[in-house]
Short mmCIF file of C-alpha atoms and ligand atoms in Angstrom, two decimals:
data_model
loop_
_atom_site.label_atom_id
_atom_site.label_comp_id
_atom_site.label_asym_id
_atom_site.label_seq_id
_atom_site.Cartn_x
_atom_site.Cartn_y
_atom_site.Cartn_z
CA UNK A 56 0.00 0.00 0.00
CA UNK A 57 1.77 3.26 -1.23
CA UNK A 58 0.40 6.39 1.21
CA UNK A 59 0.44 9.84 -0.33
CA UNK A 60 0.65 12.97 1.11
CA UNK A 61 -1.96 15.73 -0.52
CA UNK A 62 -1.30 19.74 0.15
CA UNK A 63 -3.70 21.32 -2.73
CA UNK A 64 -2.39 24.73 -1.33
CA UNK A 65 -3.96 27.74 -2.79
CA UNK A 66 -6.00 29.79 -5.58
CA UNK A 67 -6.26 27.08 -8.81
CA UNK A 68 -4.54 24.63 -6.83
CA UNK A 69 -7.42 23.48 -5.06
CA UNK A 70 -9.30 23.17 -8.26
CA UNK A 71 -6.84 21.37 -10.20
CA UNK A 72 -5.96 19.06 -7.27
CA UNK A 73 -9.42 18.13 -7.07
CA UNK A 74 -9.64 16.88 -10.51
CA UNK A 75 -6.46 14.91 -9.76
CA UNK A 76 -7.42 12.81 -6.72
CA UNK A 77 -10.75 11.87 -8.56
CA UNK A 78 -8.67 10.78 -10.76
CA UNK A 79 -6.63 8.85 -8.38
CA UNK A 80 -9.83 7.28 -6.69
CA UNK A 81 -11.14 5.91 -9.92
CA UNK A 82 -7.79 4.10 -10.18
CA UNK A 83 -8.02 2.97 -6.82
CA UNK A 84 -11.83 2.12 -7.32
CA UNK A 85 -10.89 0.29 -10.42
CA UNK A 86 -7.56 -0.77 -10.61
CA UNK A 87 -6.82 -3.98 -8.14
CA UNK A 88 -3.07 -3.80 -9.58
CA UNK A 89 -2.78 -0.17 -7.26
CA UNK A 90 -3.12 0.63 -3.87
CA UNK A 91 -2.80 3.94 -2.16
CA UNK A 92 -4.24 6.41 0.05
CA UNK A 93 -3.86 9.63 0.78
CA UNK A 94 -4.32 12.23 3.33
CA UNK A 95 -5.13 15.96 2.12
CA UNK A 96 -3.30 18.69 3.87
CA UNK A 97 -4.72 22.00 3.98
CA UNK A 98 -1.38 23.95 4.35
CA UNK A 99 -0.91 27.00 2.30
CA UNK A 100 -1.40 31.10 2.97
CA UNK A 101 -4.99 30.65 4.26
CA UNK A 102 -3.62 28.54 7.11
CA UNK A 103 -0.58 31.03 7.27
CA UNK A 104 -3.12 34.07 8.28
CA UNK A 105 -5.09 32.00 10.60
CA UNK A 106 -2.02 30.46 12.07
CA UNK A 107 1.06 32.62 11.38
CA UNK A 108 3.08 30.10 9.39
CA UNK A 109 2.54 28.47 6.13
CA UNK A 110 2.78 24.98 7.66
CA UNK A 111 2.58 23.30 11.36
CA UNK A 112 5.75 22.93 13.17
CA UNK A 113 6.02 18.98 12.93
CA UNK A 114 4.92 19.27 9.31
CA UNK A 115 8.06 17.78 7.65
CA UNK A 116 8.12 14.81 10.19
CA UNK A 117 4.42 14.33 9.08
CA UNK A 118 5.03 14.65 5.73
CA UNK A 119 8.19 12.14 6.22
CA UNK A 120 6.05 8.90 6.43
CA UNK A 121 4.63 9.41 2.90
CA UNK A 122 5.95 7.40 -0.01
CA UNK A 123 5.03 10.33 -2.58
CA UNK A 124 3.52 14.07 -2.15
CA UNK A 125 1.24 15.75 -4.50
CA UNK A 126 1.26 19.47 -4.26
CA UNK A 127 -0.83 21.83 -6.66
CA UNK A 128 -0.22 25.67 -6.31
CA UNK A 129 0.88 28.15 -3.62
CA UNK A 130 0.84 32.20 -3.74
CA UNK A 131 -1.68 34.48 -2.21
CA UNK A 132 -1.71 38.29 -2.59
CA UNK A 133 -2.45 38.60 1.27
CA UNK A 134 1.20 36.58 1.82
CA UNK A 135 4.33 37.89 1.58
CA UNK A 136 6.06 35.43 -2.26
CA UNK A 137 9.22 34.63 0.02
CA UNK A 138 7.04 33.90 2.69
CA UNK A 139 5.20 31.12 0.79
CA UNK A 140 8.05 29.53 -1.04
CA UNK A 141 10.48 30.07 2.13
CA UNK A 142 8.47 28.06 4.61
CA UNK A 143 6.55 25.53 2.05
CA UNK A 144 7.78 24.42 -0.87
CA UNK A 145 11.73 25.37 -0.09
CA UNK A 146 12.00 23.07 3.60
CA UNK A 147 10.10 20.52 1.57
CA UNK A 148 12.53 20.84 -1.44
CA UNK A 149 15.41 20.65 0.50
CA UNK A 150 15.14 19.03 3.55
CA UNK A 151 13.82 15.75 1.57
CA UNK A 152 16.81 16.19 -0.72
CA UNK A 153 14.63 16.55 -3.45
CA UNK A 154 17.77 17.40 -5.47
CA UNK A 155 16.38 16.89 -9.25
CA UNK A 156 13.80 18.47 -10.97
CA UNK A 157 12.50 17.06 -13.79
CA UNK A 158 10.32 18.82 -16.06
CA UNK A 159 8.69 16.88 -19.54
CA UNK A 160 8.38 19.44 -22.62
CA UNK A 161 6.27 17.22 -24.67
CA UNK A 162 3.95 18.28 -27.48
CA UNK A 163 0.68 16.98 -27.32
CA UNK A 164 -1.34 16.76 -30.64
CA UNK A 165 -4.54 19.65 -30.66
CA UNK A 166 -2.53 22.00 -28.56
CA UNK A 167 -1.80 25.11 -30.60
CA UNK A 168 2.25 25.70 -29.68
CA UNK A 169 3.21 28.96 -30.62
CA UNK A 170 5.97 27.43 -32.41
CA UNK A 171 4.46 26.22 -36.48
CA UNK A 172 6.98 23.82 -37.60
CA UNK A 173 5.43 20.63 -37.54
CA UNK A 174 7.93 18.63 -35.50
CA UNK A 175 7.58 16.55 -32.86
CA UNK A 176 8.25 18.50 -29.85
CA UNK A 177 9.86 15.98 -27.12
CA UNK A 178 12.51 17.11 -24.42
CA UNK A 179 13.02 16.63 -20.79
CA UNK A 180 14.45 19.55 -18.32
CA UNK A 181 16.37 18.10 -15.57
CA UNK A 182 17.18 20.71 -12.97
CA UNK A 183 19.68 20.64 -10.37
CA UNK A 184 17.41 21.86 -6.76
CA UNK A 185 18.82 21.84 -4.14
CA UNK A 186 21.71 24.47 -4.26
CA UNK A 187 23.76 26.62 -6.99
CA UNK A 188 21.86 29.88 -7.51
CA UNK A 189 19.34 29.51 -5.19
CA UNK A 190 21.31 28.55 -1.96
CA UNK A 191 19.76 31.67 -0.03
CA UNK A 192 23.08 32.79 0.82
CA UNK A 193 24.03 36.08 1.46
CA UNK A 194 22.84 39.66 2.40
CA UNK A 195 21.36 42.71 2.53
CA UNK A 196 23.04 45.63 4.20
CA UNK A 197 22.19 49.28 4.84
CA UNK A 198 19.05 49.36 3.56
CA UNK A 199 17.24 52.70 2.32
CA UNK A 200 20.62 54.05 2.23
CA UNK A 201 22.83 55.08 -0.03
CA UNK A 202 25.32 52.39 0.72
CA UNK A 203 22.72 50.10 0.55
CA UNK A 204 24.39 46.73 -1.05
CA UNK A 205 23.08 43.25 -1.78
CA UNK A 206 25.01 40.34 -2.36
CA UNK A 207 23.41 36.63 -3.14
CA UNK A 208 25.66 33.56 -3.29
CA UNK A 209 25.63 30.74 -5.98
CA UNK A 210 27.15 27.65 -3.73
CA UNK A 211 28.09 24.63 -6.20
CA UNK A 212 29.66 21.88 -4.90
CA UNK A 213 30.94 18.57 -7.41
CA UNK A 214 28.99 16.19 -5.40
CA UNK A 215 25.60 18.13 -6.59
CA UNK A 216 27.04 18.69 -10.23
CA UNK A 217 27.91 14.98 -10.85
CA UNK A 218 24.90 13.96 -8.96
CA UNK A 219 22.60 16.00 -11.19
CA UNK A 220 24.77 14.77 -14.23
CA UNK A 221 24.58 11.14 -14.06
CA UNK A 222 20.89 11.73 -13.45
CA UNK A 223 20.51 13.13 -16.68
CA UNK A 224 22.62 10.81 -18.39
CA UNK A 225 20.76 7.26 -16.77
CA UNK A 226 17.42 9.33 -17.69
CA UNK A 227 18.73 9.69 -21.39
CA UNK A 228 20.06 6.46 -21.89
CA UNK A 229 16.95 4.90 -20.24
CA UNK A 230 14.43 6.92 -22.08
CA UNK A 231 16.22 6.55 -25.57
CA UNK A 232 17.13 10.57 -25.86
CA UNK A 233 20.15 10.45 -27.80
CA UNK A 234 21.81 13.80 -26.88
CA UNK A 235 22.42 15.71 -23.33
CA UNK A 236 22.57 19.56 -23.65
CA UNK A 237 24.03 21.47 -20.89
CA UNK A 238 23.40 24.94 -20.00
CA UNK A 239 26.19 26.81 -19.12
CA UNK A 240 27.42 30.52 -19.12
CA UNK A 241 31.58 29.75 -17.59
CA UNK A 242 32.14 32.29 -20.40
CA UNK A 243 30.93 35.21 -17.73
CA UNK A 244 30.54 33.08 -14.58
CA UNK A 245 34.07 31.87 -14.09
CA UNK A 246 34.27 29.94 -10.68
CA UNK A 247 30.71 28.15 -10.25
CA UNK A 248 29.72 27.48 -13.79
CA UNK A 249 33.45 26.05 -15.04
CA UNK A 250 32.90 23.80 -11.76
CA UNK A 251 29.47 23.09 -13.63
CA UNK A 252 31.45 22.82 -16.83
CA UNK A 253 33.99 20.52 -15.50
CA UNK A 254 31.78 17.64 -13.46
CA UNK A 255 29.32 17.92 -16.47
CA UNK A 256 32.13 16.51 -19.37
CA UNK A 257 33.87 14.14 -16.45
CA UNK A 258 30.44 12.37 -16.22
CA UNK A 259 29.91 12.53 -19.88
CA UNK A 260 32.49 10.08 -20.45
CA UNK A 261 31.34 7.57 -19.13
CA UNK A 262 28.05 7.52 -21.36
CA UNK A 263 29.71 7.25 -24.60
CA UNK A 264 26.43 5.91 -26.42
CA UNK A 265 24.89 9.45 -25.71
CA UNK A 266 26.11 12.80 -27.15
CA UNK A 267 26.56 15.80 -25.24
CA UNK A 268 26.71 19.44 -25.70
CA UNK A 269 27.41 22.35 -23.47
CA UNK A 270 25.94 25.51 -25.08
CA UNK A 271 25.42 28.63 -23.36
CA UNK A 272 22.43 29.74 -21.51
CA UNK A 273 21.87 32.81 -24.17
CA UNK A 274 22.32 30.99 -27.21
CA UNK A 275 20.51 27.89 -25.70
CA UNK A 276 17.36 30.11 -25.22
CA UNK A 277 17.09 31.00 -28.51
CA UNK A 278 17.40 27.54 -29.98
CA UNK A 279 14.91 26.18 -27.79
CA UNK A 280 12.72 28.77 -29.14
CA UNK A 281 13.99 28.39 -33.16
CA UNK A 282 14.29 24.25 -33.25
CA UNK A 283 12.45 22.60 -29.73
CA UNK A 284 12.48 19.49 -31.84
CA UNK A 285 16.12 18.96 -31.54
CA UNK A 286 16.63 18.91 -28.06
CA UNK A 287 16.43 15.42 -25.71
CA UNK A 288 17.57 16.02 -22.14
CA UNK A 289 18.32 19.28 -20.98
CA UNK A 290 20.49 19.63 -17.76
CA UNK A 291 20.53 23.06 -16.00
CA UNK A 292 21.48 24.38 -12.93
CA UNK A 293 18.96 25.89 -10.28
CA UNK A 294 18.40 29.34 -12.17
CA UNK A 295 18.85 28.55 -15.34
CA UNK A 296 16.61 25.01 -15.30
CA UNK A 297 13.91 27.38 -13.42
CA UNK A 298 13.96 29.87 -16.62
CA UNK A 299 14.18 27.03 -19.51
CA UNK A 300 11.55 24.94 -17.77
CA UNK A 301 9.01 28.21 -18.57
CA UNK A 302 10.36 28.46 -22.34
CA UNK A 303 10.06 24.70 -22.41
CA UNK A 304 6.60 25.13 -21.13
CA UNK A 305 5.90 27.83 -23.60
CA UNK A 306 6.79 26.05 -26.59
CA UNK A 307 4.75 23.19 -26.06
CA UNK A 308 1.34 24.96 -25.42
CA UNK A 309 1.72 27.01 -21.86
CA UNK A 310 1.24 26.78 -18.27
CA UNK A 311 -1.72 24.97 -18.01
CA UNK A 312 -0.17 21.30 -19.67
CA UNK A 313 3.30 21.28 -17.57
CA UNK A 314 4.11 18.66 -14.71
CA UNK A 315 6.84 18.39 -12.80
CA UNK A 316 8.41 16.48 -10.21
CA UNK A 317 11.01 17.19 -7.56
CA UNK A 318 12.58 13.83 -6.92
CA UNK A 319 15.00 12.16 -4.03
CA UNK A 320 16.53 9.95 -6.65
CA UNK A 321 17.69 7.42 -3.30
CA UNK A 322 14.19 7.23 -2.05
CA UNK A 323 15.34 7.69 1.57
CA UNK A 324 12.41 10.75 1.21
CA UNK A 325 8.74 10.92 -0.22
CA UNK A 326 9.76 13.01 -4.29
CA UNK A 327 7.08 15.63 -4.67
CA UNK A 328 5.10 16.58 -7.82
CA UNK A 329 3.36 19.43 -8.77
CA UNK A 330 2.64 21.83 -11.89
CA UNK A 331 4.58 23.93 -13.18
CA UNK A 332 2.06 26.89 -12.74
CA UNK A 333 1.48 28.97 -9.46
CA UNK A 334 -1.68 30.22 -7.98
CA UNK A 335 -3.18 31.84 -10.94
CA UNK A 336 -5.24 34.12 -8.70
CA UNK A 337 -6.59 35.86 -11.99
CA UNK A 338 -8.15 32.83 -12.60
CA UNK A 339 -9.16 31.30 -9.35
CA UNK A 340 -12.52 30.46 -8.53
CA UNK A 341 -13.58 30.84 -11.56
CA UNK A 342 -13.83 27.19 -12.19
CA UNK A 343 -11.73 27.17 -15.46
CA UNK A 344 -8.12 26.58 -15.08
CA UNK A 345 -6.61 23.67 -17.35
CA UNK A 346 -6.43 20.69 -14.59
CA UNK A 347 -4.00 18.84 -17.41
CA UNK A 348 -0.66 19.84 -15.82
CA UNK A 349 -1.88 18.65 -12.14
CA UNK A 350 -3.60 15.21 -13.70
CA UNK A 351 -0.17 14.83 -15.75
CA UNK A 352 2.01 15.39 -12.30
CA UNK A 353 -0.36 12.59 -10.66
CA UNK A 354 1.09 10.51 -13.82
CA UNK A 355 4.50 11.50 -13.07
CA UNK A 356 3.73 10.50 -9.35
CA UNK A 357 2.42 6.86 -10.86
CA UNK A 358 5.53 6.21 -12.97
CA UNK A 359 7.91 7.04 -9.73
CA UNK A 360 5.86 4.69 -7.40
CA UNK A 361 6.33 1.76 -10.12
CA UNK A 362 2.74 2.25 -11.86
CA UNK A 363 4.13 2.89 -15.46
CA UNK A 364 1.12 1.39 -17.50
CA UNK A 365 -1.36 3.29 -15.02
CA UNK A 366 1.07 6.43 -15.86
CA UNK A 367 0.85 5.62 -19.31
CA UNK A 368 -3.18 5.45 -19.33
CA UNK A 369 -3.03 8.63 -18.01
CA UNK A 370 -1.04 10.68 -20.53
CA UNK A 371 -2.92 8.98 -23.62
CA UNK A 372 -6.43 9.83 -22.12
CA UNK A 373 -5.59 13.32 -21.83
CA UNK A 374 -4.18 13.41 -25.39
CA UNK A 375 -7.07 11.80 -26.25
CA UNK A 376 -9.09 14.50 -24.57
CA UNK A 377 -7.09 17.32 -26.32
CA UNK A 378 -7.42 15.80 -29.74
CA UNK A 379 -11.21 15.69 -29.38
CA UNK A 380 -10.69 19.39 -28.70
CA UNK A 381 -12.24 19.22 -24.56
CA UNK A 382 -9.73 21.94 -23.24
CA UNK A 383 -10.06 25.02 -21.30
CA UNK A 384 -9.86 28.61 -22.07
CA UNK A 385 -6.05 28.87 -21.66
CA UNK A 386 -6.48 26.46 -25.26
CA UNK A 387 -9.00 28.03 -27.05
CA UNK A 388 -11.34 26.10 -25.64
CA UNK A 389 -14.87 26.93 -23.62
CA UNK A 390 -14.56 23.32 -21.20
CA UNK A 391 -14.65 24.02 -17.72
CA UNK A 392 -12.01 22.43 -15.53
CA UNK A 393 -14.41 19.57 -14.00
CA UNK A 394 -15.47 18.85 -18.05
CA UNK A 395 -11.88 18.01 -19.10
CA UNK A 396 -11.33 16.32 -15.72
CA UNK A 397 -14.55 14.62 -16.30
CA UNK A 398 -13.58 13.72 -19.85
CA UNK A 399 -10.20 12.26 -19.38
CA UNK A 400 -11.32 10.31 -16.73
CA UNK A 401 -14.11 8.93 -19.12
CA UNK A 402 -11.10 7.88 -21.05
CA UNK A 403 -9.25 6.35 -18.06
CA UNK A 404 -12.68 4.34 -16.86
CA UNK A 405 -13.63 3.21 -20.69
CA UNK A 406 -9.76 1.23 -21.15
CA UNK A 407 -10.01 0.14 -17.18
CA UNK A 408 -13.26 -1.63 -18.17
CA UNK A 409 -12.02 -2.76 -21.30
CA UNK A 410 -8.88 -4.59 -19.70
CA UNK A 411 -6.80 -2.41 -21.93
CA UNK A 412 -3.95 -2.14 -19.03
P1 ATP B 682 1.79 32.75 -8.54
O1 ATP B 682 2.03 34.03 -7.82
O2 ATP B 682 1.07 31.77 -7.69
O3 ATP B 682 3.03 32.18 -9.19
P2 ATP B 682 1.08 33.83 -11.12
O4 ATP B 682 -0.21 34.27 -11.71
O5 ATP B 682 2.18 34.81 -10.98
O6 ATP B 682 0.76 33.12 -9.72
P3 ATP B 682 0.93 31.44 -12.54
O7 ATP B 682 -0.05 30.95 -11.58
O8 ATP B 682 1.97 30.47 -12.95
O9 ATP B 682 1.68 32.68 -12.01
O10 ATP B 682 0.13 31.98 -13.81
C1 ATP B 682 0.71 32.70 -14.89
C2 ATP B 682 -0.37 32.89 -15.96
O11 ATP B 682 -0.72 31.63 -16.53
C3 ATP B 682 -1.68 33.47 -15.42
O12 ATP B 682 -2.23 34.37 -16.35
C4 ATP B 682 -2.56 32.28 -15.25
O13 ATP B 682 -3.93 32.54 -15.38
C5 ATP B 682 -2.10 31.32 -16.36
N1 ATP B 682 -2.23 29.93 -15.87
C6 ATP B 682 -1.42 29.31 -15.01
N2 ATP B 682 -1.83 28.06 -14.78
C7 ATP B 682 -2.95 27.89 -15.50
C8 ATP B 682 -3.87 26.79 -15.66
N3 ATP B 682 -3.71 25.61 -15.02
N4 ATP B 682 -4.92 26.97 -16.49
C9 ATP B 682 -5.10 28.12 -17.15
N5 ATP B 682 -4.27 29.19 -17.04
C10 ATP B 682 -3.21 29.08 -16.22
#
């Protein structure tokens, strides 16, 4: 029995996360072949202004005993942004050593992608998570002054480099991408990024079947943008993973149809997965955000615990749902978020009954 650990958090969140553990219950309903639960969570900024913090004290002792954690969206206007990615999604990040995050740039066909060329559009973003850009080190000094200064720390360290490295290597060679692109910038960034550089080509060598490049992060940009189809794995440090993974998004129809996971590749803590979207609190309530990129992370959350053909299901029933044109707003469409919930699940339930799994 696999347990799993629910925080829908806030705005579209707990719309989209709804659609995803119906989802989840029909497999359970349906599916002898997998068993979970779940406990829902109702952490997030409304808890934070009744409670003064974002999350109970014992939450990531709680949250310990899961095997996975499915997390929708978090941002309020009422809460301060470092204040809800400080003391959620950051402890939970990094005290689970959640140290890759993976990010699928996949094409689906009936999305519009900005991008007209007719090629498949297939690439994975693995980003390193747990340090370089992002370490929080640093400080801020005289402020309102004149002599005000800021300074913010990238910490890399070889043991994170190689560790994200050989991570996007296995995922290549497992997953049949035949080319590793690095994004790098040692050209201006001389200490961190030539560390970056240097662990990247060291692990390199030892996957001689799959071909590597290390392009910088300016050029890179623009070729993701000119020819997505030629890209496999992408590996990218904190900052620079954070940035493609929106271009990646972008390319392949928006916001609203990209997963994510943050994964402890050792499994000594529950891997969290979530969309790549926020809040959306232009949209929330409104009962019409795109639920694909939550029902898509539940898939990504399947495939880790070992349900691949369940994971599988999943990701052709909402292609299936986007070629017969159910899609929100965000897609042209005029579905509401429970119809293409509703929809792909019809999808899910039709091939359960049929045996097709
Ligand atoms: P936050 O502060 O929580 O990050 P945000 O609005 O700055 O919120 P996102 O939530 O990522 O950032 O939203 C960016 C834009 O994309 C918004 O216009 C939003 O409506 C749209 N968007 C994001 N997710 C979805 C979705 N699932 N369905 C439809 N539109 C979405």
């Amino acid at each position: 029995m696999h347990r799993i650990a629910v925080i829908p958090g806030d705005g579209i969140g707990l719309e989209v996360v709804r659609e995803a553990l119906a989802t989840l219950e029909l497999f359970v309903n349906n599916d002898t072949d997998l068993t979970m639960e779940w406990d829902v969570f109702d952490w997030g900024s409304e808890y934070y202004l009744e409670h003064g913090k974002m999350m109970p004290e014992n939450s990531l002792e709680v949250l310990k005993s899961f095997d996975a954690i499915l997390f929708g969206a978090i941002g309020d206007a009422r809460v301060p942004d470092d204040v809800t990615i400080w003391e959620l999604i950051m402890p939970i990040r990094k005290e689970f050593q959640q140290y890759i995050n993976y990010r699928p740039a996949k094409h689906l066909k009936g999305i519009q992608s900005p991008i007209q060329n007719n090629k498949d559009i297939d690439f994975v973003i693995i980003r390193e998570n747990a340090e370089g850009e992002y370490s929080n080190m640093g400080g801020h000094l005289y402020k309102n002054t004149k002599q005000e200064v800021a300074v913010q720390n990238t910490v890399m360290t070889r043991e994170g480099c190689e560790k994200v490295a050989r991570y996007a290597f296995n995922y290549a060679r497992e997953n049949n991408y035949k080319l590793v692109t690095s994004a790098t910038k040692s050209n201006a960034i001389v200490h961190t990024m030539k560390l970056w550089d240097h662990c990247l080509m060291n692990v390199s060598e030892s996957y001689p079947d799959v071909a590597f490049h290390s392009v910088y992060i300016d050029a890179l940009a623009a070729s993701m943008v000119q020819h997505p189809e030629k890209f496999g794995v992408v590996v990218a440090s904190n900052l620079f993973g954070d940035i493609l993974s929106d271009l990646g998004s972008a390319v392949v129809g928006g916001l609203g149809v990209s997963p994510s996971a943050n994964i402890n590749p050792e499994g000594a803590y529950p891997s969290m997965f979530e969309p790549v979207h926020g809040s959306a609190p232009d949209i929330a309530g409104k009962g019409i955000a795109n639920p694909i990129a939550q029902i898509w992370s539940l898939a990504l959350l399947f495939d880790h615990l070992g349900y691949s053909k369940q994971a599988g299901l999943i990701l052709s029933s909402i292609e299936s749902t986007v070629r017969d044109q159910v899609v929100t707003p965000d897609l042209g469409g005029n579905n509401s978020t429970e119809e293409v919930g509703n929809a792909i699940r019809g999808r899910v339930a039709a091939a359960l009954q049929g045996g097709k799994i």
